[in-house]
CSV table of C-alpha atoms in Angstrom, one decimal:
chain,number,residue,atom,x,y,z
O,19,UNK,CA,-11.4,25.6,-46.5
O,20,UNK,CA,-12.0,22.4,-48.0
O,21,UNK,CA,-13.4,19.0,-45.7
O,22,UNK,CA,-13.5,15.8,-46.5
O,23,UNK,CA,-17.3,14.4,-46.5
O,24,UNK,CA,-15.9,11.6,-44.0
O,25,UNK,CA,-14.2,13.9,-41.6
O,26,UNK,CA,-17.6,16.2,-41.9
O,27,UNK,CA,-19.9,13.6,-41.2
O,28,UNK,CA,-18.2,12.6,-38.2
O,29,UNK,CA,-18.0,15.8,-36.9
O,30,UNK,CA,-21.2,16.7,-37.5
O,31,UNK,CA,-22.8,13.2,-35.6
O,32,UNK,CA,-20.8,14.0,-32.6
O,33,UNK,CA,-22.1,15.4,-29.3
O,34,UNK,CA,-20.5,17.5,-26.7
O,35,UNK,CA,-19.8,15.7,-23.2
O,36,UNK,CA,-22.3,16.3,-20.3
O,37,UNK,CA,-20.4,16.6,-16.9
O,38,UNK,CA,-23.2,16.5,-14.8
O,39,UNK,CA,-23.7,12.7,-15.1
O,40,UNK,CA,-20.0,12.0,-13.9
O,41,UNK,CA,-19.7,14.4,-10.8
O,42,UNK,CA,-23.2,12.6,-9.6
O,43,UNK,CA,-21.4,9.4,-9.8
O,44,UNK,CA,-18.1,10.1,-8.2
O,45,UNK,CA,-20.2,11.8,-5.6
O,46,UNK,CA,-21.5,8.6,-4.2
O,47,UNK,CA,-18.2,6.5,-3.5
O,48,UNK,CA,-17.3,7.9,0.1
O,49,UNK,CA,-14.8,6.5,2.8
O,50,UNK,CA,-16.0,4.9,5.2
O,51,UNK,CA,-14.5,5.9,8.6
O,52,UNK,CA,-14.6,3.0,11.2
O,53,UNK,CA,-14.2,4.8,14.9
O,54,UNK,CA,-11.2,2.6,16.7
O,55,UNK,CA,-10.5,1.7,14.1
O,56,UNK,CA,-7.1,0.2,16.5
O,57,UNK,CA,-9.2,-2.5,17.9
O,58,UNK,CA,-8.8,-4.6,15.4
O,59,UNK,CA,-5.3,-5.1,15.3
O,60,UNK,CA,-5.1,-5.4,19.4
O,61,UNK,CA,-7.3,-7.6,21.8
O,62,UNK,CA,-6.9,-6.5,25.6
O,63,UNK,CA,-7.9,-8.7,28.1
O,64,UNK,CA,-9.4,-8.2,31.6
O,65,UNK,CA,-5.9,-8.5,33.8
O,66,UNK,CA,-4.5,-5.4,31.7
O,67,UNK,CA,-3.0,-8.0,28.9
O,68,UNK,CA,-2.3,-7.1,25.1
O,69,UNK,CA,-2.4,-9.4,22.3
O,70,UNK,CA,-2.1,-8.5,18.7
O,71,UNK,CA,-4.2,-10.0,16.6
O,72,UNK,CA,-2.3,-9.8,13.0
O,73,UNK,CA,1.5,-10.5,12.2
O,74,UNK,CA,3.6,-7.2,12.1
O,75,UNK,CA,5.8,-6.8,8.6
O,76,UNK,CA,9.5,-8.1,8.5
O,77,UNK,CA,10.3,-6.1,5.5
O,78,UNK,CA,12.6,-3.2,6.6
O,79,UNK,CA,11.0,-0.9,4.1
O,80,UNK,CA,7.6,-1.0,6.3
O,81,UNK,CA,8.9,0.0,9.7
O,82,UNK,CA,7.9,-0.9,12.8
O,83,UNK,CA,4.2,-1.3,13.5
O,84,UNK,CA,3.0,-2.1,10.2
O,85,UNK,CA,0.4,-4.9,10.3
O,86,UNK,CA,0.0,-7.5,7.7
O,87,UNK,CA,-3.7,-8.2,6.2
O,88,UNK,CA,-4.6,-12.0,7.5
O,89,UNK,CA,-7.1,-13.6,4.4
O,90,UNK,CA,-8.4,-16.8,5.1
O,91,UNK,CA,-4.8,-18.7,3.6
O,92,UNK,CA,-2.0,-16.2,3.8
O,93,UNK,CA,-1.0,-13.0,5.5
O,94,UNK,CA,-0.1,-10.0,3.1
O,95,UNK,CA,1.6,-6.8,3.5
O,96,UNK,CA,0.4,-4.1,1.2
O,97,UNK,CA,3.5,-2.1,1.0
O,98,UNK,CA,5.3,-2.4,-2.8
């Protein structure tokens, strides 16, 4: 077999991947569950009453009960 000195070198300066530094990494991003997580979207009020809090989608592809995110200027719906 015959290599080129370029192709050699590079090989040669290479080093194999260590896995153990990207499993510790993805180890540490974790959901965080909120409990009633409902409350947000609903405030109920002493006499029994419900108000929702955010705007529901008017896009058909959504479906009923699908709450828009309110930012401090606009409302947004995350669907596509």
């Amino acid at each position: 077999m015959d290599f080129a000195p370029s192709a050699l070198a590079s090989w040669q300066g290479e080093e194999e991947k260590k896995e153990g530094i990207h499993q510790a990494q993805e180890d540490q991003t974790q959901e965080v569950e909120v409990k009633l997580a409902v409350l947000q979207f609903y405030k109920v009020y002493d006499l029994g009453k419900v108000q929702t809090l955010r705007k529901e989608c008017h896009n058909t592809e959504c479906g009923a009960g699908t709450f828009m995110a309110s930012h401090f200027d606009r409302h947004y719906c995350g669907g596509d």
